[in-house]
């Protein structure tokens, strides 16, 4: 991965290159950034810079063989760990090594892809993947061996917040007593979900969302018209993965939008209307038939839309980036129904639903209960 192929983030590129060239490379680093900000591409470029001994701020040095191996993700001293689950391919004790070919293809095609894209790529979109204790044992084993080429050994842990407690404890021991010339790069979207004992031992590097102009320029390179590129970049809100999905009309947000609008319309009809209650139950049934990762993403989408509606209601238009594509639904007309008297309770109910979905609660009960509670909250009067 060339640094020039990583969108924006020049200050982070300069920092990482400087640490490599001055020999001040922390053995445990935590890269934290929102979806689509380029955390994985940056980690790949940084790992290649270290492994191949490149100089001059780019991965096009004289060590052509090493650079070629890194570009194809086949360098023997570059290791990966990422969330997986049992599938038709792997019946039990699934670990990252079982999915390495799929991983290489995924990174090549979707370096800015999110967790759900990855699950869909390996056919486990209806499951909740994790980085488990079997994975942690593999990590320890790989890093305890000498490096093949006599330099650094690097482990990239993608979506590190998906480590379960057992895996986190094993990784903690590795961080506290690292083998010589071993570097751990933990990549995460939600820093607070990583246990404090690991966070406190890592050098943390925070990635901001990508600038609107950076996304616009990247879309223009792909041949998108100027006006369309600007529109997509605004709606993407710093997320290049979402920008690509919107460009290809493949965004899961388009499905979530339909569910959200359907739920809101049924909610407004539900007061004293038995037929609308039946609609809500049918809506809950439809959503509950999807996988748990989809359900969690949808609930987070609802949280975003509620916050955007609140901002619209309070005339903070410059902070509003959400756009509803469905005809006949205007977010500005919905906004007055989200206000100071119900927003905290709405957020609480949505977050509680996410909590129960993560813990394998009965999806139909969770969404039926949620839809009825949120219907009541939307009918609450503003002050």
CSV table of C-alpha atoms in Angstrom, one decimal:
chain,number,residue,atom,x,y,z
A,1,UNK,CA,0.0,0.0,0.0
A,2,UNK,CA,1.5,3.3,-1.0
A,3,UNK,CA,1.0,6.3,1.3
A,4,UNK,CA,-0.2,8.4,-1.6
A,5,UNK,CA,-3.1,5.9,-2.1
A,6,UNK,CA,-4.3,6.6,1.4
A,7,UNK,CA,-6.8,9.5,1.2
A,8,UNK,CA,-5.9,12.7,3.1
A,9,UNK,CA,-4.5,12.5,6.6
A,10,UNK,CA,-1.2,14.1,5.7
A,11,UNK,CA,-0.3,14.9,9.3
A,12,UNK,CA,-0.7,11.3,10.3
A,13,UNK,CA,1.4,10.1,7.4
A,14,UNK,CA,4.1,12.5,8.3
A,15,UNK,CA,4.0,11.4,12.0
A,16,UNK,CA,4.3,7.7,11.1
A,17,UNK,CA,7.1,8.2,8.6
A,18,UNK,CA,9.0,10.3,11.2
A,19,UNK,CA,8.6,7.6,13.9
A,20,UNK,CA,9.9,5.0,11.5
A,21,UNK,CA,12.9,7.0,10.3
A,22,UNK,CA,14.0,8.1,13.8
A,23,UNK,CA,13.6,4.5,15.2
A,24,UNK,CA,10.9,5.6,17.7
A,25,UNK,CA,8.4,3.0,16.9
A,26,UNK,CA,6.1,2.1,19.8
A,27,UNK,CA,5.6,-1.7,20.1
A,28,UNK,CA,1.9,-1.4,20.7
A,29,UNK,CA,-0.2,1.2,18.9
A,30,UNK,CA,-3.9,1.8,18.7
A,31,UNK,CA,-5.3,3.5,15.6
A,32,UNK,CA,-8.8,4.8,16.3
A,33,UNK,CA,-11.0,6.2,13.6
A,34,UNK,CA,-14.6,6.2,12.4
A,35,UNK,CA,-15.7,3.9,9.5
A,36,UNK,CA,-14.3,5.0,6.2
A,37,UNK,CA,-11.6,7.2,7.6
A,38,UNK,CA,-8.7,5.0,6.2
A,39,UNK,CA,-7.4,3.4,9.4
A,40,UNK,CA,-6.7,0.0,7.7
A,41,UNK,CA,-5.0,1.5,4.5
A,42,UNK,CA,-2.8,3.6,6.7
A,43,UNK,CA,-1.8,0.7,8.9
A,44,UNK,CA,-0.9,-1.4,5.8
A,45,UNK,CA,1.2,1.4,4.4
A,46,UNK,CA,3.0,1.9,7.8
A,47,UNK,CA,3.6,-1.8,8.2
A,48,UNK,CA,5.1,-2.0,4.7
A,49,UNK,CA,7.3,1.1,5.4
A,50,UNK,CA,8.7,-0.6,8.5
A,51,UNK,CA,9.1,-4.2,7.1
A,52,UNK,CA,10.8,-3.1,3.9
A,53,UNK,CA,13.0,-0.4,5.4
A,54,UNK,CA,11.6,2.2,2.9
A,55,UNK,CA,12.7,5.8,3.1
A,56,UNK,CA,11.7,9.2,1.7
A,57,UNK,CA,8.1,8.9,2.9
A,58,UNK,CA,6.9,6.4,0.3
A,59,UNK,CA,6.8,2.6,-0.2
A,60,UNK,CA,8.6,2.6,-3.5
A,61,UNK,CA,12.1,1.9,-2.2
A,62,UNK,CA,14.8,-0.4,-3.6
A,63,UNK,CA,13.6,-3.5,-1.8
A,64,UNK,CA,11.2,-4.4,-4.6
A,65,UNK,CA,10.7,-8.1,-3.5
A,66,UNK,CA,9.6,-7.0,0.0
A,67,UNK,CA,7.3,-4.3,-1.4
A,68,UNK,CA,5.7,-6.8,-3.8
A,69,UNK,CA,5.1,-9.2,-0.9
A,70,UNK,CA,3.5,-6.5,1.2
A,71,UNK,CA,1.3,-5.3,-1.7
A,72,UNK,CA,-0.1,-8.8,-2.1
A,73,UNK,CA,-0.4,-9.2,1.7
A,74,UNK,CA,1.9,-12.3,1.6
A,75,UNK,CA,4.9,-11.0,3.5
A,76,UNK,CA,5.8,-13.8,6.1
A,77,UNK,CA,6.4,-11.3,8.9
A,78,UNK,CA,3.0,-9.4,8.4
A,79,UNK,CA,0.2,-11.1,10.3
A,80,UNK,CA,-3.5,-10.3,10.6
A,81,UNK,CA,-6.3,-10.9,13.1
A,82,UNK,CA,-9.9,-9.9,12.4
A,83,UNK,CA,-13.4,-10.9,13.5
A,84,UNK,CA,-14.6,-14.3,12.1
A,85,UNK,CA,-17.2,-16.9,12.8
A,86,UNK,CA,-17.9,-20.5,11.9
A,87,UNK,CA,-19.4,-20.8,8.4
A,88,UNK,CA,-20.1,-23.3,5.6
A,89,UNK,CA,-16.3,-23.2,5.0
A,90,UNK,CA,-15.1,-23.5,8.6
A,91,UNK,CA,-17.3,-25.7,10.8
A,92,UNK,CA,-15.7,-25.0,14.2
A,93,UNK,CA,-12.9,-23.0,15.9
A,94,UNK,CA,-12.7,-20.4,13.1
A,95,UNK,CA,-9.6,-18.2,13.1
A,96,UNK,CA,-8.3,-15.5,10.7
A,97,UNK,CA,-5.9,-17.9,9.0
A,98,UNK,CA,-8.9,-19.9,7.7
A,99,UNK,CA,-10.0,-16.8,5.8
A,100,UNK,CA,-6.7,-15.3,4.6
A,101,UNK,CA,-7.5,-15.6,0.9
A,102,UNK,CA,-10.8,-13.9,1.4
A,103,UNK,CA,-9.1,-11.2,3.5
A,104,UNK,CA,-6.6,-10.5,0.8
A,105,UNK,CA,-9.3,-10.1,-1.8
A,106,UNK,CA,-11.4,-8.0,0.5
A,107,UNK,CA,-8.6,-5.6,1.3
A,108,UNK,CA,-7.7,-5.3,-2.4
A,109,UNK,CA,-11.3,-4.6,-3.4
A,110,UNK,CA,-12.6,-2.7,-0.3
A,111,UNK,CA,-9.7,-1.2,1.7
A,112,UNK,CA,-12.2,1.2,3.3
A,113,UNK,CA,-14.9,-1.5,3.8
A,114,UNK,CA,-16.7,-1.9,7.1
A,115,UNK,CA,-17.3,-4.9,9.4
A,116,UNK,CA,-20.6,-5.7,7.7
A,117,UNK,CA,-19.0,-5.6,4.3
A,118,UNK,CA,-16.4,-8.2,5.6
A,119,UNK,CA,-19.1,-10.5,7.1
A,120,UNK,CA,-21.0,-10.3,3.8
A,121,UNK,CA,-17.8,-11.1,1.9
A,122,UNK,CA,-17.3,-14.4,3.8
A,123,UNK,CA,-21.0,-15.3,4.1
A,124,UNK,CA,-21.6,-14.7,7.9
A,125,UNK,CA,-23.7,-11.6,7.7
A,126,UNK,CA,-26.4,-13.2,9.9
A,127,UNK,CA,-23.9,-14.0,12.7
A,128,UNK,CA,-21.8,-11.9,15.1
A,129,UNK,CA,-18.1,-12.4,14.5
A,130,UNK,CA,-15.5,-12.0,17.1
A,131,UNK,CA,-11.7,-12.3,17.8
A,132,UNK,CA,-11.7,-15.2,20.2
A,133,UNK,CA,-9.3,-17.1,22.4
A,134,UNK,CA,-8.3,-19.5,19.6
A,135,UNK,CA,-7.3,-16.4,17.6
A,136,UNK,CA,-5.3,-15.1,20.6
A,137,UNK,CA,-3.4,-18.3,20.9
A,138,UNK,CA,-2.5,-18.1,17.2
A,139,UNK,CA,-1.3,-14.5,17.7
A,140,UNK,CA,1.0,-15.5,20.6
A,141,UNK,CA,2.3,-18.5,18.6
A,142,UNK,CA,3.1,-16.4,15.5
A,143,UNK,CA,4.8,-13.6,17.3
A,144,UNK,CA,6.9,-15.9,19.6
A,145,UNK,CA,8.7,-17.2,16.5
A,146,UNK,CA,11.7,-15.5,15.0
A,147,UNK,CA,11.0,-13.2,12.0
A,148,UNK,CA,11.5,-14.8,8.6
A,149,UNK,CA,13.5,-11.9,7.2
A,150,UNK,CA,15.4,-10.8,10.3
A,151,UNK,CA,13.5,-7.5,10.8
A,152,UNK,CA,10.2,-6.5,12.4
A,153,UNK,CA,7.3,-8.8,12.9
A,154,UNK,CA,4.0,-6.9,12.7
A,155,UNK,CA,0.5,-8.0,13.7
A,156,UNK,CA,-2.4,-5.9,12.5
A,157,UNK,CA,-5.6,-6.5,14.6
A,158,UNK,CA,-8.5,-5.1,12.6
A,159,UNK,CA,-11.7,-4.2,14.5
A,160,UNK,CA,-9.9,-4.8,17.8
A,161,UNK,CA,-13.0,-3.9,19.8
A,162,UNK,CA,-14.4,-7.3,18.7
A,163,UNK,CA,-12.0,-9.2,21.0
A,164,UNK,CA,-13.7,-11.1,23.7
A,165,UNK,CA,-12.4,-11.0,27.3
A,166,UNK,CA,-10.3,-14.1,27.0
A,167,UNK,CA,-8.6,-13.0,23.8
A,168,UNK,CA,-8.0,-9.5,25.3
A,169,UNK,CA,-6.3,-10.9,28.4
A,170,UNK,CA,-3.9,-13.0,26.2
A,171,UNK,CA,-3.1,-10.0,24.0
A,172,UNK,CA,-2.5,-8.0,27.2
A,173,UNK,CA,0.3,-10.4,28.2
A,174,UNK,CA,1.8,-10.0,24.7
A,175,UNK,CA,1.7,-6.2,25.0
A,176,UNK,CA,3.3,-6.3,28.5
A,177,UNK,CA,6.1,-8.7,27.4
A,178,UNK,CA,6.6,-8.2,23.7
A,179,UNK,CA,9.1,-10.4,21.8
A,180,UNK,CA,12.0,-8.5,20.3
A,181,UNK,CA,11.2,-6.2,17.2
A,182,UNK,CA,7.5,-7.0,17.4
A,183,UNK,CA,4.9,-4.4,16.7
A,184,UNK,CA,1.2,-4.7,17.4
A,185,UNK,CA,-1.1,-2.4,15.4
A,186,UNK,CA,-4.6,-2.4,16.9
A,187,UNK,CA,-7.3,-0.8,14.7
A,188,UNK,CA,-10.6,0.2,16.1
A,189,UNK,CA,-13.7,2.4,15.5
A,190,UNK,CA,-14.8,2.5,19.2
A,191,UNK,CA,-11.9,3.1,21.6
A,192,UNK,CA,-14.1,2.8,24.7
A,193,UNK,CA,-15.0,-0.8,23.8
A,194,UNK,CA,-11.3,-1.9,24.3
A,195,UNK,CA,-10.5,-2.8,27.9
A,196,UNK,CA,-8.6,-0.1,29.8
A,197,UNK,CA,-5.6,-2.3,30.6
A,198,UNK,CA,-4.9,-2.6,26.8
A,199,UNK,CA,-5.7,1.0,26.0
A,200,UNK,CA,-3.4,2.3,28.7
A,201,UNK,CA,-0.4,0.3,27.3
A,202,UNK,CA,-0.9,1.5,23.7
A,203,UNK,CA,0.2,4.6,22.0
A,204,UNK,CA,-3.1,6.0,20.6
A,205,UNK,CA,-3.4,7.7,17.3
A,206,UNK,CA,-6.8,9.3,16.5
A,207,UNK,CA,-8.0,9.5,12.9
A,208,UNK,CA,-10.5,12.2,12.0
A,209,UNK,CA,-13.3,11.7,9.5
A,210,UNK,CA,-12.1,12.5,6.0
A,211,UNK,CA,-12.5,16.1,4.8
A,212,UNK,CA,-15.3,16.7,2.3
A,213,UNK,CA,-12.8,18.0,-0.3
A,214,UNK,CA,-10.7,14.8,0.0
A,215,UNK,CA,-13.7,12.6,-0.7
A,216,UNK,CA,-14.8,14.9,-3.6
A,217,UNK,CA,-11.4,14.7,-5.2
A,218,UNK,CA,-11.2,10.9,-4.8
A,219,UNK,CA,-14.6,10.6,-6.6
A,220,UNK,CA,-13.6,13.0,-9.3
A,221,UNK,CA,-10.6,10.7,-10.0
A,222,UNK,CA,-13.1,7.9,-10.5
A,223,UNK,CA,-14.8,9.9,-13.2
A,224,UNK,CA,-17.8,11.1,-11.2
A,225,UNK,CA,-19.2,14.5,-12.3
A,226,UNK,CA,-18.4,17.5,-10.1
A,227,UNK,CA,-21.9,18.1,-8.9
A,228,UNK,CA,-22.6,14.5,-8.0
A,229,UNK,CA,-19.2,14.2,-6.3
A,230,UNK,CA,-20.0,17.2,-4.1
A,231,UNK,CA,-23.4,15.8,-3.2
A,232,UNK,CA,-22.1,12.4,-2.3
A,233,UNK,CA,-19.2,13.8,-0.3
A,234,UNK,CA,-21.6,15.9,1.8
A,235,UNK,CA,-23.9,13.0,2.5
A,236,UNK,CA,-21.0,10.6,3.3
A,237,UNK,CA,-20.0,12.8,6.2
A,238,UNK,CA,-16.3,11.9,6.2
A,239,UNK,CA,-16.9,8.2,5.4
A,240,UNK,CA,-15.3,7.2,2.1
A,241,UNK,CA,-16.8,3.7,2.3
A,242,UNK,CA,-20.3,5.2,2.5
A,243,UNK,CA,-19.4,7.5,-0.4
A,244,UNK,CA,-18.6,4.5,-2.6
A,245,UNK,CA,-21.7,2.7,-1.5
A,246,UNK,CA,-23.8,5.8,-2.4
A,247,UNK,CA,-22.0,6.0,-5.7
A,248,UNK,CA,-22.8,2.4,-6.5
A,249,UNK,CA,-26.3,2.6,-5.0
A,250,UNK,CA,-25.3,-0.3,-2.8
A,251,UNK,CA,-25.5,1.4,0.6
A,252,UNK,CA,-27.3,-0.5,3.4
A,253,UNK,CA,-28.5,2.9,4.5
A,254,UNK,CA,-31.0,2.8,1.6
A,255,UNK,CA,-32.6,-0.2,3.1
A,256,UNK,CA,-32.4,1.3,6.6
A,257,UNK,CA,-34.0,4.4,5.2
A,258,UNK,CA,-37.0,2.5,4.0
A,259,UNK,CA,-37.4,0.7,7.3
A,260,UNK,CA,-37.0,4.0,9.2
A,261,UNK,CA,-39.6,5.8,7.1
A,262,UNK,CA,-42.0,2.9,7.3
A,263,UNK,CA,-41.7,2.8,11.1
A,264,UNK,CA,-42.1,6.6,11.5
A,265,UNK,CA,-45.2,6.6,9.3
A,266,UNK,CA,-46.8,3.7,11.2
A,267,UNK,CA,-45.9,5.4,14.5
A,268,UNK,CA,-47.8,8.6,13.6
A,269,UNK,CA,-50.9,6.6,12.6
A,270,UNK,CA,-50.7,4.3,15.7
A,271,UNK,CA,-52.4,6.6,18.2
A,272,UNK,CA,-55.8,5.0,18.8
A,273,UNK,CA,-55.5,3.0,15.5
A,274,UNK,CA,-55.4,-0.8,15.9
A,275,UNK,CA,-54.5,-1.3,12.2
A,276,UNK,CA,-51.3,0.8,12.6
A,277,UNK,CA,-50.3,-1.3,15.6
A,278,UNK,CA,-50.6,-4.3,13.3
A,279,UNK,CA,-48.3,-2.5,10.9
A,280,UNK,CA,-45.7,-2.0,13.6
A,281,UNK,CA,-45.8,-5.7,14.5
A,282,UNK,CA,-45.3,-6.6,10.8
A,283,UNK,CA,-42.4,-4.0,10.6
A,284,UNK,CA,-40.8,-5.6,13.7
A,285,UNK,CA,-41.2,-9.0,12.1
A,286,UNK,CA,-39.4,-7.9,8.9
A,287,UNK,CA,-36.5,-6.3,10.7
A,288,UNK,CA,-36.1,-9.2,13.2
A,289,UNK,CA,-35.6,-11.7,10.3
A,290,UNK,CA,-32.3,-10.1,9.4
A,291,UNK,CA,-28.9,-10.9,11.0
A,292,UNK,CA,-27.8,-9.3,14.3
A,293,UNK,CA,-25.1,-7.2,12.7
A,294,UNK,CA,-27.7,-5.7,10.3
A,295,UNK,CA,-30.0,-5.1,13.2
A,296,UNK,CA,-27.3,-3.3,15.2
A,297,UNK,CA,-26.4,-1.2,12.1
A,298,UNK,CA,-30.0,-0.3,11.6
A,299,UNK,CA,-30.4,0.8,15.2
A,300,UNK,CA,-27.3,3.0,14.9
A,301,UNK,CA,-28.8,4.4,11.7
A,302,UNK,CA,-31.9,5.3,13.7
A,303,UNK,CA,-29.8,7.0,16.4
A,304,UNK,CA,-28.1,9.1,13.7
A,305,UNK,CA,-31.4,10.1,12.1
A,306,UNK,CA,-32.9,11.1,15.5
A,307,UNK,CA,-29.9,13.3,16.2
A,308,UNK,CA,-30.0,14.8,12.8
A,309,UNK,CA,-33.7,15.6,13.2
A,310,UNK,CA,-33.0,17.3,16.6
A,311,UNK,CA,-30.3,19.4,15.0
A,312,UNK,CA,-32.8,20.4,12.2
A,313,UNK,CA,-35.4,21.2,14.9
A,314,UNK,CA,-32.9,23.6,16.6
A,315,UNK,CA,-31.9,25.2,13.3
A,316,UNK,CA,-28.3,23.8,13.4
A,317,UNK,CA,-28.6,23.2,9.6
A,318,UNK,CA,-24.8,23.4,9.0
A,319,UNK,CA,-24.4,20.2,11.1
A,320,UNK,CA,-27.0,18.3,9.2
A,321,UNK,CA,-25.7,15.9,6.5
A,322,UNK,CA,-28.4,13.2,6.4
A,323,UNK,CA,-30.5,12.9,3.3
A,324,UNK,CA,-33.7,10.9,2.8
A,325,UNK,CA,-34.1,9.6,-0.7
A,326,UNK,CA,-37.6,8.2,-0.4
A,327,UNK,CA,-40.3,10.3,-2.1
A,328,UNK,CA,-42.9,11.8,0.2
A,329,UNK,CA,-40.8,11.9,3.3
A,330,UNK,CA,-39.2,15.2,4.4
A,331,UNK,CA,-36.8,15.2,7.4
A,332,UNK,CA,-37.6,18.9,8.0
A,333,UNK,CA,-41.3,18.0,8.6
A,334,UNK,CA,-40.3,15.1,10.9
A,335,UNK,CA,-37.8,17.2,12.9
A,336,UNK,CA,-40.3,19.1,15.1
A,337,UNK,CA,-41.3,15.7,16.7
A,338,UNK,CA,-37.8,15.2,18.1
A,339,UNK,CA,-37.2,17.7,20.9
A,340,UNK,CA,-35.9,18.3,24.4
A,341,UNK,CA,-38.8,16.3,26.0
A,342,UNK,CA,-38.2,13.0,24.2
A,343,UNK,CA,-34.7,12.9,22.7
A,344,UNK,CA,-32.9,11.4,25.8
A,345,UNK,CA,-35.6,8.7,26.2
A,346,UNK,CA,-35.4,7.9,22.5
A,347,UNK,CA,-31.7,7.5,22.6
A,348,UNK,CA,-31.9,5.4,25.8
A,349,UNK,CA,-34.4,3.0,24.2
A,350,UNK,CA,-32.4,2.6,21.0
A,351,UNK,CA,-29.2,2.0,22.9
A,352,UNK,CA,-30.9,-0.5,25.1
A,353,UNK,CA,-32.2,-2.3,22.0
A,354,UNK,CA,-28.6,-2.5,20.7
A,355,UNK,CA,-27.5,-3.9,24.1
A,356,UNK,CA,-30.2,-6.7,23.9
A,357,UNK,CA,-29.5,-7.6,20.3
A,358,UNK,CA,-25.8,-8.0,21.1
A,359,UNK,CA,-26.7,-10.4,23.8
A,360,UNK,CA,-28.8,-12.6,21.5
A,361,UNK,CA,-32.2,-11.5,22.9
A,362,UNK,CA,-35.4,-12.4,21.0
A,363,UNK,CA,-35.2,-10.0,18.0
A,364,UNK,CA,-39.0,-9.9,17.4
A,365,UNK,CA,-39.7,-9.1,21.0
A,366,UNK,CA,-36.9,-6.4,21.1
A,367,UNK,CA,-38.2,-4.6,18.0
A,368,UNK,CA,-41.9,-4.9,18.8
A,369,UNK,CA,-41.2,-3.4,22.3
A,370,UNK,CA,-39.0,-0.7,20.8
A,371,UNK,CA,-41.5,0.3,18.1
A,372,UNK,CA,-44.3,0.7,20.6
A,373,UNK,CA,-42.2,2.6,23.1
A,374,UNK,CA,-40.8,4.9,20.4
A,375,UNK,CA,-44.3,5.5,19.0
A,376,UNK,CA,-45.4,6.8,22.4
A,377,UNK,CA,-42.3,9.0,22.7
A,378,UNK,CA,-42.8,10.5,19.3
A,379,UNK,CA,-46.2,11.7,20.3
A,380,UNK,CA,-44.8,13.5,23.4
A,381,UNK,CA,-45.3,17.2,23.3
A,382,UNK,CA,-42.5,19.7,23.1
A,383,UNK,CA,-42.0,22.2,25.9
